[in-house]
CSV table of C-alpha atoms in Angstrom, one decimal:
chain,number,residue,atom,x,y,z
H,3,UNK,CA,7.9,-17.1,16.6
H,4,UNK,CA,9.4,-13.8,17.1
H,5,UNK,CA,7.6,-10.7,16.6
H,6,UNK,CA,8.9,-6.6,17.7
H,7,UNK,CA,7.5,-3.3,17.9
H,8,UNK,CA,6.0,-1.1,21.4
H,9,UNK,CA,2.1,-1.5,19.3
H,10,UNK,CA,2.7,-5.1,18.3
H,11,UNK,CA,3.0,-6.1,22.4
H,12,UNK,CA,0.1,-3.2,22.5
H,13,UNK,CA,-1.8,-5.4,20.4
H,14,UNK,CA,-1.0,-8.6,22.0
H,15,UNK,CA,-2.2,-7.3,25.3
H,16,UNK,CA,-5.3,-5.6,24.5
H,17,UNK,CA,-6.4,-9.3,22.3
H,18,UNK,CA,-5.1,-11.2,24.9
H,19,UNK,CA,-2.9,-13.8,23.2
H,20,UNK,CA,-0.3,-15.9,24.8
H,21,UNK,CA,3.0,-15.6,25.4
H,22,UNK,CA,5.9,-17.8,26.1
H,23,UNK,CA,8.5,-14.4,26.7
H,24,UNK,CA,8.5,-10.6,26.2
H,25,UNK,CA,11.9,-9.4,25.8
H,26,UNK,CA,12.9,-5.9,27.0
H,27,UNK,CA,16.0,-3.4,25.8
H,28,UNK,CA,16.6,-2.6,29.2
H,29,UNK,CA,17.8,1.3,27.3
H,30,UNK,CA,15.5,3.7,30.1
H,31,UNK,CA,12.1,5.0,28.4
H,32,UNK,CA,9.1,6.1,29.6
H,33,UNK,CA,7.0,3.7,26.7
H,34,UNK,CA,9.2,1.2,27.4
H,35,UNK,CA,8.4,1.5,31.5
H,36,UNK,CA,4.9,1.7,30.9
H,37,UNK,CA,4.6,-1.4,28.9
H,38,UNK,CA,6.3,-4.0,31.4
H,39,UNK,CA,4.3,-2.8,34.1
H,40,UNK,CA,0.9,-3.8,32.2
H,41,UNK,CA,3.3,-6.9,31.0
H,42,UNK,CA,3.6,-8.0,34.4
H,43,UNK,CA,0.1,-7.0,35.8
H,44,UNK,CA,-0.5,-9.5,33.4
H,45,UNK,CA,1.7,-11.8,34.9
H,46,UNK,CA,3.6,-12.7,31.8
H,47,UNK,CA,6.9,-14.1,31.7
H,48,UNK,CA,9.1,-11.3,30.8
H,49,UNK,CA,13.1,-10.3,30.9
H,50,UNK,CA,15.3,-7.5,30.2
H,51,UNK,CA,18.2,-7.8,28.1
H,52,UNK,CA,20.5,-5.2,26.3
H,53,UNK,CA,19.7,-3.9,22.5
H,54,UNK,CA,22.0,-6.1,20.9
H,55,UNK,CA,20.6,-9.4,22.5
H,56,UNK,CA,17.3,-8.6,21.6
H,57,UNK,CA,18.6,-7.6,17.9
H,58,UNK,CA,20.0,-11.0,17.9
H,59,UNK,CA,16.8,-13.0,19.2
H,60,UNK,CA,14.4,-10.5,16.5
H,61,UNK,CA,16.8,-11.0,13.2
H,62,UNK,CA,15.7,-6.8,13.6
H,63,UNK,CA,17.3,-4.1,14.2
H,64,UNK,CA,13.6,-1.3,14.6
H,65,UNK,CA,12.4,-3.7,16.9
H,66,UNK,CA,12.3,-0.6,19.6
H,67,UNK,CA,12.8,-2.4,22.6
H,68,UNK,CA,10.4,-5.4,22.7
H,69,UNK,CA,10.8,-8.3,21.2
H,70,UNK,CA,7.9,-11.0,21.7
H,71,UNK,CA,8.0,-15.3,21.3
H,72,UNK,CA,5.1,-16.0,20.4
H,73,UNK,CA,5.5,-19.6,19.6
H,74,UNK,CA,3.5,-20.9,17.3
H,75,UNK,CA,1.8,-19.0,15.1
H,76,UNK,CA,-2.1,-20.4,14.7
H,77,UNK,CA,-3.9,-20.1,12.0
H,78,UNK,CA,-7.4,-21.1,11.9
H,79,UNK,CA,-9.4,-23.6,10.5
H,80,UNK,CA,-11.5,-23.1,7.1
H,81,UNK,CA,-14.0,-24.2,9.6
H,82,UNK,CA,-14.4,-20.9,11.5
H,83,UNK,CA,-16.2,-20.0,8.4
H,84,UNK,CA,-19.4,-22.1,9.1
H,85,UNK,CA,-19.9,-20.3,12.4
H,86,UNK,CA,-19.7,-16.8,11.1
H,87,UNK,CA,-23.4,-15.1,10.5
H,88,UNK,CA,-23.3,-13.5,7.6
H,89,UNK,CA,-19.3,-13.1,6.7
H,90,UNK,CA,-17.1,-10.6,4.8
H,91,UNK,CA,-14.7,-12.8,3.9
H,92,UNK,CA,-11.2,-11.6,2.1
H,93,UNK,CA,-9.3,-14.3,-0.3
H,94,UNK,CA,-5.6,-13.9,-1.2
H,95,UNK,CA,-4.5,-16.0,-4.2
H,96,UNK,CA,-0.8,-16.4,-4.4
H,97,UNK,CA,0.6,-12.7,-2.7
H,98,UNK,CA,3.8,-13.1,-2.1
H,99,UNK,CA,4.9,-9.6,-0.7
H,100,UNK,CA,5.1,-9.2,3.3
H,101,UNK,CA,4.3,-5.4,3.1
H,102,UNK,CA,1.2,-5.6,1.0
H,103,UNK,CA,0.1,-8.5,3.2
H,104,UNK,CA,0.7,-6.8,6.4
H,105,UNK,CA,-1.0,-3.0,5.0
H,106,UNK,CA,-4.5,-5.4,4.1
H,107,UNK,CA,-4.8,-7.2,7.0
H,108,UNK,CA,-4.4,-3.7,8.9
H,109,UNK,CA,-7.3,-2.6,6.2
H,110,UNK,CA,-9.7,-5.8,6.8
H,111,UNK,CA,-9.8,-5.2,10.2
H,112,UNK,CA,-10.5,-1.9,10.0
H,113,UNK,CA,-13.4,-2.8,7.4
H,114,UNK,CA,-14.6,-5.7,9.9
H,115,UNK,CA,-13.3,-8.8,7.7
H,116,UNK,CA,-14.0,-11.8,9.8
H,117,UNK,CA,-11.3,-14.0,8.3
H,118,UNK,CA,-8.2,-13.9,5.5
H,119,UNK,CA,-7.7,-16.5,4.1
H,120,UNK,CA,-4.7,-17.9,1.7
H,121,UNK,CA,-4.0,-20.7,0.6
H,122,UNK,CA,-0.5,-23.2,2.0
H,123,UNK,CA,1.4,-23.1,-0.9
H,124,UNK,CA,2.5,-20.4,-3.0
H,125,UNK,CA,1.9,-17.4,-1.2
H,126,UNK,CA,3.1,-15.2,1.4
H,127,UNK,CA,2.7,-16.4,5.4
H,128,UNK,CA,2.7,-14.9,8.4
H,129,UNK,CA,6.2,-13.8,9.7
H,130,UNK,CA,7.3,-11.4,12.0
H,131,UNK,CA,7.8,-8.8,8.8
H,132,UNK,CA,4.3,-9.1,8.3
H,133,UNK,CA,3.0,-8.8,12.2
H,134,UNK,CA,4.9,-5.5,11.9
H,135,UNK,CA,3.0,-3.9,9.3
H,136,UNK,CA,-0.3,-5.0,10.1
H,137,UNK,CA,1.3,-3.1,13.0
H,138,UNK,CA,-0.4,-5.8,15.0
H,139,UNK,CA,-4.2,-6.0,14.2
H,140,UNK,CA,-3.3,-9.4,12.5
H,141,UNK,CA,-4.2,-10.3,16.1
H,142,UNK,CA,-7.9,-9.1,16.1
H,143,UNK,CA,-8.7,-11.2,13.0
H,144,UNK,CA,-8.7,-15.0,11.9
H,145,UNK,CA,-6.5,-15.9,9.3
H,146,UNK,CA,-7.2,-19.2,7.5
H,147,UNK,CA,-5.0,-21.4,5.9
H,148,UNK,CA,-6.6,-23.8,3.1
H,149,UNK,CA,-5.0,-26.4,0.8
H,150,UNK,CA,-6.9,-25.8,-2.3
H,151,UNK,CA,-8.7,-22.4,-2.7
H,152,UNK,CA,-10.6,-23.0,-6.0
H,153,UNK,CA,-12.3,-26.0,-3.1
H,154,UNK,CA,-12.9,-23.4,-0.5
H,155,UNK,CA,-14.9,-20.8,-2.7
H,156,UNK,CA,-17.2,-24.0,-4.1
H,157,UNK,CA,-17.8,-24.4,-0.2
H,158,UNK,CA,-18.3,-20.7,1.0
H,159,UNK,CA,-20.3,-20.5,-2.1
H,160,UNK,CA,-23.3,-22.9,-0.9
H,161,UNK,CA,-23.2,-21.2,2.4
H,162,UNK,CA,-24.8,-18.7,0.5
H,163,UNK,CA,-21.5,-16.2,-0.1
H,164,UNK,CA,-21.6,-14.5,-2.7
H,165,UNK,CA,-17.4,-14.4,-4.4
H,166,UNK,CA,-15.9,-11.4,-5.9
H,167,UNK,CA,-12.4,-11.6,-7.9
H,168,UNK,CA,-10.6,-8.2,-8.6
H,169,UNK,CA,-10.0,-9.0,-12.3
H,170,UNK,CA,-9.1,-5.5,-15.0
H,171,UNK,CA,-12.4,-7.8,-17.6
H,172,UNK,CA,-14.8,-7.2,-14.4
H,173,UNK,CA,-17.4,-5.1,-13.7
H,174,UNK,CA,-16.9,-1.4,-12.5
H,175,UNK,CA,-16.3,-2.1,-8.5
H,176,UNK,CA,-19.2,0.9,-7.5
H,177,UNK,CA,-21.7,-0.7,-9.8
H,178,UNK,CA,-21.9,-3.8,-7.8
H,179,UNK,CA,-24.1,-5.0,-4.7
H,180,UNK,CA,-21.6,-6.5,-2.9
H,181,UNK,CA,-23.4,-7.3,-0.3
H,182,UNK,CA,-23.2,-9.3,3.0
H,183,UNK,CA,-22.6,-12.0,3.0
H,184,UNK,CA,-19.2,-11.8,0.8
H,185,UNK,CA,-16.0,-12.9,-0.4
H,186,UNK,CA,-13.4,-10.5,-2.2
H,187,UNK,CA,-10.7,-12.4,-3.8
H,188,UNK,CA,-7.3,-10.6,-4.6
H,189,UNK,CA,-4.8,-11.9,-6.9
H,190,UNK,CA,-0.9,-12.0,-6.9
H,191,UNK,CA,1.6,-9.1,-7.9
H,192,UNK,CA,2.2,-10.2,-11.1
H,193,UNK,CA,-0.3,-12.6,-12.4
H,194,UNK,CA,-3.5,-11.1,-10.5
H,195,UNK,CA,-6.3,-14.3,-9.9
H,196,UNK,CA,-5.2,-18.0,-11.7
H,197,UNK,CA,-7.5,-18.7,-14.1
H,198,UNK,CA,-9.2,-22.1,-12.5
H,199,UNK,CA,-9.5,-20.1,-9.0
H,200,UNK,CA,-11.1,-17.1,-11.0
H,201,UNK,CA,-13.5,-19.0,-12.8
H,202,UNK,CA,-14.9,-20.3,-9.3
H,203,UNK,CA,-16.0,-16.6,-8.8
H,204,UNK,CA,-19.8,-15.3,-9.0
H,205,UNK,CA,-18.4,-12.4,-10.3
H,206,UNK,CA,-15.7,-10.1,-10.9
H,207,UNK,CA,-14.6,-6.3,-10.2
H,208,UNK,CA,-12.8,-3.8,-11.3
H,209,UNK,CA,-11.6,-0.4,-10.2
H,210,UNK,CA,-12.1,2.2,-13.7
H,211,UNK,CA,-9.0,4.2,-14.2
H,212,UNK,CA,-8.4,7.7,-16.1
H,213,UNK,CA,-5.2,6.8,-16.8
H,214,UNK,CA,-3.9,3.5,-18.0
H,215,UNK,CA,-1.6,1.6,-15.7
H,216,UNK,CA,-0.4,-1.5,-15.7
H,217,UNK,CA,-2.3,-2.0,-12.1
H,218,UNK,CA,-2.4,-0.1,-8.6
H,219,UNK,CA,-0.8,-1.5,-5.6
H,220,UNK,CA,-2.6,-5.1,-4.4
H,221,UNK,CA,-2.7,-3.6,-1.2
H,222,UNK,CA,-4.1,-0.4,-2.5
H,223,UNK,CA,-6.7,-2.2,-4.9
H,224,UNK,CA,-7.8,-4.1,-1.7
H,225,UNK,CA,-8.3,-0.8,0.0
H,226,UNK,CA,-10.5,0.5,-2.7
H,227,UNK,CA,-12.4,-2.7,-2.9
H,228,UNK,CA,-12.4,-3.2,1.0
H,229,UNK,CA,-14.2,0.5,1.8
H,230,UNK,CA,-16.5,0.0,-1.0
H,231,UNK,CA,-18.2,-3.4,0.7
H,232,UNK,CA,-17.9,-1.8,4.5
H,233,UNK,CA,-19.5,1.4,2.8
H,234,UNK,CA,-22.4,-1.0,1.1
H,235,UNK,CA,-23.0,-2.9,3.8
H,236,UNK,CA,-22.6,-0.8,6.8
H,237,UNK,CA,-24.5,2.6,8.0
H,238,UNK,CA,-22.2,4.7,8.0
H,239,UNK,CA,-23.9,7.7,7.3
H,240,UNK,CA,-25.2,8.8,10.1
Z,57,UNK,CA,20.0,8.4,-11.6
Z,58,UNK,CA,20.2,4.9,-12.6
Z,59,UNK,CA,16.5,3.3,-12.9
Z,60,UNK,CA,16.0,-0.7,-13.4
Z,61,UNK,CA,13.4,-2.7,-14.7
Z,62,UNK,CA,11.3,-3.5,-17.8
Z,63,UNK,CA,8.1,-1.7,-16.7
Z,64,UNK,CA,10.0,1.1,-16.3
Z,65,UNK,CA,12.2,1.1,-19.6
Z,66,UNK,CA,8.5,0.3,-21.6
Z,67,UNK,CA,7.1,3.4,-19.2
Z,68,UNK,CA,10.6,5.8,-20.6
Z,69,UNK,CA,9.7,5.3,-24.7
Z,70,UNK,CA,6.2,5.7,-23.9
Z,71,UNK,CA,6.3,9.5,-22.6
Z,72,UNK,CA,9.1,10.5,-24.0
Z,73,UNK,CA,11.7,10.4,-21.8
Z,74,UNK,CA,15.1,11.9,-22.1
Z,75,UNK,CA,17.9,9.2,-21.3
Z,76,UNK,CA,21.3,9.3,-20.8
Z,77,UNK,CA,21.9,5.0,-21.8
Z,78,UNK,CA,20.3,2.3,-21.3
Z,79,UNK,CA,21.7,-0.9,-20.3
Z,80,UNK,CA,20.9,-4.3,-21.5
Z,81,UNK,CA,21.8,-7.5,-19.7
Z,82,UNK,CA,23.3,-10.0,-22.6
Z,83,UNK,CA,20.9,-12.9,-21.4
Z,84,UNK,CA,19.2,-13.6,-24.2
Z,85,UNK,CA,15.6,-13.0,-24.2
Z,86,UNK,CA,12.2,-12.3,-26.4
Z,87,UNK,CA,11.3,-9.4,-24.1
Z,88,UNK,CA,14.5,-7.6,-23.6
Z,89,UNK,CA,15.2,-8.4,-27.8
Z,90,UNK,CA,12.0,-6.5,-28.3
Z,91,UNK,CA,13.2,-3.7,-25.9
Z,92,UNK,CA,16.6,-3.0,-27.6
Z,93,UNK,CA,14.6,-3.5,-30.9
Z,94,UNK,CA,12.3,-0.2,-29.1
Z,95,UNK,CA,15.3,1.4,-28.1
Z,96,UNK,CA,17.2,1.6,-31.5
Z,97,UNK,CA,14.0,2.8,-33.3
Z,98,UNK,CA,14.6,5.8,-31.2
Z,99,UNK,CA,17.7,6.3,-31.6
Z,100,UNK,CA,18.3,5.8,-28.3
Z,101,UNK,CA,22.1,5.3,-26.9
Z,102,UNK,CA,22.5,1.8,-26.0
Z,103,UNK,CA,24.8,-1.0,-24.6
Z,104,UNK,CA,25.4,-4.2,-23.5
Z,105,UNK,CA,27.0,-6.4,-20.6
Z,106,UNK,CA,26.5,-8.7,-18.4
Z,107,UNK,CA,24.3,-8.9,-15.5
Z,108,UNK,CA,26.7,-8.6,-12.9
Z,109,UNK,CA,27.9,-5.6,-14.0
Z,110,UNK,CA,23.9,-4.1,-14.5
Z,111,UNK,CA,23.7,-4.8,-10.7
Z,112,UNK,CA,26.8,-3.0,-10.2
Z,113,UNK,CA,25.7,-0.1,-12.1
Z,114,UNK,CA,22.1,0.0,-10.8
Z,115,UNK,CA,23.4,-1.2,-7.1
Z,116,UNK,CA,20.1,-3.5,-7.2
Z,117,UNK,CA,20.1,-7.6,-8.3
Z,118,UNK,CA,16.4,-7.2,-9.7
Z,119,UNK,CA,17.2,-5.4,-12.3
Z,120,UNK,CA,15.1,-7.6,-14.6
Z,121,UNK,CA,18.3,-7.3,-17.4
Z,122,UNK,CA,17.9,-3.4,-18.2
Z,123,UNK,CA,19.5,-0.2,-16.8
Z,124,UNK,CA,18.4,3.2,-17.7
Z,125,UNK,CA,20.9,6.0,-16.4
Z,126,UNK,CA,18.3,9.2,-17.3
Z,127,UNK,CA,20.8,12.0,-15.9
Z,128,UNK,CA,19.0,13.9,-13.0
Z,129,UNK,CA,15.7,13.2,-12.2
Z,130,UNK,CA,14.1,17.1,-12.8
Z,131,UNK,CA,11.3,17.5,-10.3
Z,132,UNK,CA,8.8,20.7,-11.9
Z,133,UNK,CA,8.3,24.3,-10.7
Z,134,UNK,CA,5.6,24.9,-8.8
Z,135,UNK,CA,4.1,27.1,-11.3
Z,136,UNK,CA,3.5,24.9,-13.2
Z,137,UNK,CA,0.6,24.7,-11.0
Z,138,UNK,CA,-1.0,27.9,-12.5
Z,139,UNK,CA,-0.6,26.3,-15.9
Z,140,UNK,CA,-3.6,23.7,-14.8
Z,141,UNK,CA,-7.1,24.2,-15.3
Z,142,UNK,CA,-9.2,22.6,-13.2
Z,143,UNK,CA,-6.2,21.0,-10.8
Z,144,UNK,CA,-6.0,17.7,-8.9
Z,145,UNK,CA,-2.8,18.2,-6.7
Z,146,UNK,CA,-1.4,15.5,-3.7
Z,147,UNK,CA,0.2,16.7,-1.1
Z,148,UNK,CA,3.0,14.5,0.8
Z,149,UNK,CA,3.8,16.1,4.2
Z,150,UNK,CA,6.8,14.6,4.8
Z,151,UNK,CA,6.4,11.2,4.0
Z,152,UNK,CA,9.7,8.7,4.7
Z,153,UNK,CA,8.2,5.6,2.6
Z,154,UNK,CA,9.2,5.2,-1.0
Z,155,UNK,CA,7.0,2.6,-1.5
Z,156,UNK,CA,4.2,4.8,-0.5
Z,157,UNK,CA,5.6,7.0,-2.9
Z,158,UNK,CA,5.6,5.1,-5.3
Z,159,UNK,CA,2.4,3.4,-4.7
Z,160,UNK,CA,0.6,6.6,-4.6
Z,161,UNK,CA,2.4,7.7,-7.9
Z,162,UNK,CA,0.8,4.8,-9.1
Z,163,UNK,CA,-2.6,6.1,-8.0
Z,164,UNK,CA,-2.0,9.3,-8.6
Z,165,UNK,CA,-2.0,8.7,-11.7
Z,166,UNK,CA,-4.3,5.9,-12.7
Z,167,UNK,CA,-7.3,9.0,-11.0
Z,168,UNK,CA,-5.7,11.9,-13.1
Z,169,UNK,CA,-4.3,13.5,-10.9
Z,170,UNK,CA,-2.2,16.7,-12.2
Z,171,UNK,CA,0.7,17.2,-9.8
Z,172,UNK,CA,2.4,15.6,-6.7
Z,173,UNK,CA,3.5,18.1,-3.7
Z,174,UNK,CA,6.5,17.2,-1.5
Z,175,UNK,CA,8.8,19.5,0.7
Z,176,UNK,CA,12.4,19.7,0.2
Z,177,UNK,CA,13.0,18.1,2.7
Z,178,UNK,CA,12.8,15.9,5.6
Z,179,UNK,CA,10.7,14.1,2.6
Z,180,UNK,CA,11.0,10.8,0.8
Z,181,UNK,CA,13.3,11.8,-2.4
Z,182,UNK,CA,12.5,10.1,-6.0
Z,183,UNK,CA,15.0,7.5,-5.9
Z,184,UNK,CA,15.1,4.2,-8.0
Z,185,UNK,CA,13.4,2.3,-6.0
Z,186,UNK,CA,10.3,4.7,-6.5
Z,187,UNK,CA,10.2,4.8,-9.6
Z,188,UNK,CA,10.5,0.9,-9.7
Z,189,UNK,CA,7.4,0.8,-7.3
Z,190,UNK,CA,5.2,3.0,-9.3
Z,191,UNK,CA,6.3,1.0,-12.3
Z,192,UNK,CA,7.3,3.9,-14.2
Z,193,UNK,CA,3.9,5.5,-13.8
Z,194,UNK,CA,5.9,8.7,-12.1
Z,195,UNK,CA,6.9,9.4,-16.1
Z,196,UNK,CA,3.6,10.2,-16.8
Z,197,UNK,CA,3.3,12.6,-13.9
Z,198,UNK,CA,4.3,16.0,-12.3
Z,199,UNK,CA,6.7,15.6,-9.3
Z,200,UNK,CA,6.5,19.4,-7.9
Z,201,UNK,CA,9.3,20.1,-4.8
Z,202,UNK,CA,8.3,23.0,-2.4
Z,203,UNK,CA,10.1,24.5,-0.5
Z,204,UNK,CA,7.6,25.7,2.3
Z,205,UNK,CA,4.3,24.0,2.0
Z,206,UNK,CA,2.1,26.1,4.1
Z,207,UNK,CA,3.2,28.6,1.8
Z,208,UNK,CA,2.1,26.6,-1.3
Z,209,UNK,CA,-1.5,25.7,0.2
Z,210,UNK,CA,-1.8,29.1,0.8
Z,211,UNK,CA,-0.3,29.6,-2.7
Z,212,UNK,CA,-2.9,27.4,-4.3
Z,213,UNK,CA,-5.8,28.1,-2.2
Z,214,UNK,CA,-5.6,32.0,-3.7
Z,215,UNK,CA,-6.3,30.1,-7.5
Z,216,UNK,CA,-9.0,28.8,-6.0
Z,217,UNK,CA,-7.8,25.5,-5.3
Z,218,UNK,CA,-10.1,23.8,-1.7
Z,219,UNK,CA,-7.1,22.2,0.5
Z,220,UNK,CA,-8.3,18.6,2.0
Z,221,UNK,CA,-6.2,17.7,5.0
Z,222,UNK,CA,-6.4,14.0,5.9
Z,223,UNK,CA,-6.9,13.4,9.6
Z,224,UNK,CA,-8.8,11.4,11.8
Z,225,UNK,CA,-10.5,14.0,13.5
Z,226,UNK,CA,-12.1,15.3,10.1
Z,227,UNK,CA,-15.5,14.8,8.5
Z,228,UNK,CA,-15.7,11.2,6.9
Z,229,UNK,CA,-14.6,11.4,4.1
Z,230,UNK,CA,-17.3,9.8,1.4
Z,231,UNK,CA,-19.4,13.1,3.2
Z,232,UNK,CA,-17.6,16.0,1.6
Z,233,UNK,CA,-17.9,18.1,-1.8
Z,234,UNK,CA,-14.5,17.3,-3.2
Z,235,UNK,CA,-14.5,18.8,-6.2
Z,236,UNK,CA,-12.2,19.7,-8.2
Z,237,UNK,CA,-10.0,22.4,-8.1
Z,238,UNK,CA,-8.8,20.4,-5.5
Z,239,UNK,CA,-6.0,19.0,-3.4
Z,240,UNK,CA,-5.4,16.5,-0.6
Z,241,UNK,CA,-3.1,16.1,1.7
Z,242,UNK,CA,-1.4,13.5,3.5
Z,243,UNK,CA,1.0,13.2,6.3
Z,244,UNK,CA,3.9,11.6,7.8
Z,245,UNK,CA,3.2,7.7,8.0
Z,246,UNK,CA,4.2,8.2,12.0
Z,247,UNK,CA,2.5,11.5,12.7
Z,248,UNK,CA,0.1,12.9,10.0
Z,249,UNK,CA,-0.1,16.4,8.8
Z,250,UNK,CA,2.2,18.7,11.0
Z,251,UNK,CA,0.0,20.9,12.9
Z,252,UNK,CA,1.1,24.3,10.9
Z,253,UNK,CA,0.2,22.8,7.3
Z,254,UNK,CA,-3.4,21.1,8.9
Z,255,UNK,CA,-4.1,24.8,9.6
Z,256,UNK,CA,-3.9,25.9,6.4
Z,257,UNK,CA,-6.1,22.9,4.6
Z,258,UNK,CA,-9.8,24.4,4.4
Z,259,UNK,CA,-11.3,21.0,5.4
Z,260,UNK,CA,-9.8,18.2,7.1
Z,261,UNK,CA,-11.8,14.3,6.4
Z,262,UNK,CA,-10.8,11.1,7.7
Z,263,UNK,CA,-11.4,7.6,7.0
Z,264,UNK,CA,-14.7,6.1,8.8
Z,265,UNK,CA,-13.5,2.7,10.1
Z,266,UNK,CA,-15.6,-0.5,12.1
Z,267,UNK,CA,-12.7,-1.2,14.4
Z,268,UNK,CA,-10.2,1.1,15.2
Z,269,UNK,CA,-6.6,0.2,14.2
Z,270,UNK,CA,-4.1,3.2,14.9
Z,271,UNK,CA,-4.3,4.4,10.9
Z,272,UNK,CA,-4.0,2.7,7.5
Z,273,UNK,CA,-1.4,2.3,5.7
Z,274,UNK,CA,-1.0,6.0,4.0
Z,275,UNK,CA,-0.6,4.8,0.5
Z,276,UNK,CA,-4.1,2.5,1.3
Z,277,UNK,CA,-5.6,5.7,2.7
Z,278,UNK,CA,-4.3,7.5,-0.7
Z,279,UNK,CA,-6.1,5.4,-3.1
Z,280,UNK,CA,-9.1,5.6,-1.1
Z,281,UNK,CA,-9.3,9.4,-0.5
Z,282,UNK,CA,-8.0,10.0,-4.5
Z,283,UNK,CA,-10.8,7.6,-5.4
Z,284,UNK,CA,-13.3,9.0,-4.0
Z,285,UNK,CA,-12.3,12.8,-5.5
Z,286,UNK,CA,-11.8,10.8,-8.6
Z,287,UNK,CA,-15.0,9.3,-8.5
Z,288,UNK,CA,-17.2,12.5,-7.3
Z,289,UNK,CA,-15.6,14.4,-10.6
Z,290,UNK,CA,-15.4,12.2,-13.2
Z,291,UNK,CA,-18.6,10.4,-15.2
Z,292,UNK,CA,-17.5,7.1,-14.6
Z,293,UNK,CA,-21.1,6.3,-14.4
Z,294,UNK,CA,-22.2,4.9,-17.9
């Protein structure tokens, strides 16, 4: 996969992601020269080309002079959950929009989520656009792909994880315990969480509204709920 | 302006927005027929055409069989603020992305924001894409355009409104009063709030993070902060 953007490369460098090739633009820029220097220091393979070539490789005009071939994106196996003590998990049930996925990854990293779980089918996947919207923070977390979400939820419940699903009919989120080990399920942009997945949740939570709107944007809902979990588990009052 | 989408039309109907013409697709659909019926009942001008024509009029493939010509979008005058008792205001300092603007409008309506204020220059404007992302909720609130944000902030401070700016160096948001009358300023996606605008704020607030990321997506930050204002002002604990 060819990802792009300066902040994306910075995160790749910071998180020691293995790369096949870094392509830099031959347009002179202070910021680019610094990045080339960092790539050199780590003995990463790199090459310099003109902007048109970078555009062709990345299929993107706004590459900011940096395209990185990271090979195949490595999803983590669901077994990783068993290795985490007191996990904080986000489960996305058939989210479709790369912008939502990228923004949720960003908030997940900020709030200390240990793994983001997506189903193999009918779901947005990790694409260059997702990596870009996540501003490279995707390399700071674990993205897990599972075949069957319901079965995965059953499994983590047996590990002691309490699973909350976000749904209109749920309890107001601020009145709910939300203590770790915890998982938060968010549903599809149009139709929410599927019934069979919803039925597996321990509890449903909702975001109250003053004026009724159809729903909030799913990345906004995720932000509000993830921060509530964060506040109820971390000492951020000192 | 030609806006599109079924939920957008529903909000237009619900909020008695005046329209110049509603264009419906001639493709048969239960949902469309219901909408045509509602439009008829209100004596709104409408016409039926094929999907290609709707696409050409709206410049959008995903029009869902409904395009609405609402004429020129009417921004409100800033004088409107003086008529609101105990206002809750959102100020967007040079936001650029229509998706962010639309999502912020949606959350603003849900949390009872009275007005969303944008500067005339260097800012996203109300476009059909913004209306679509807001799912038509834009017709439930007041969008105010001002020439000079700093001067506007000075003015509302004189009215007793406490102005908070969202900035990394601010106090943790959950430890701040946030009582109405209140305004929340959010900055540009890349560079945040401009210095001269920041200087006018009464106080700066920030969103703490477990793992440092560059920043959250601005519509996500808006969601977290708007819900905090909502919680600190409304009785949602009953």
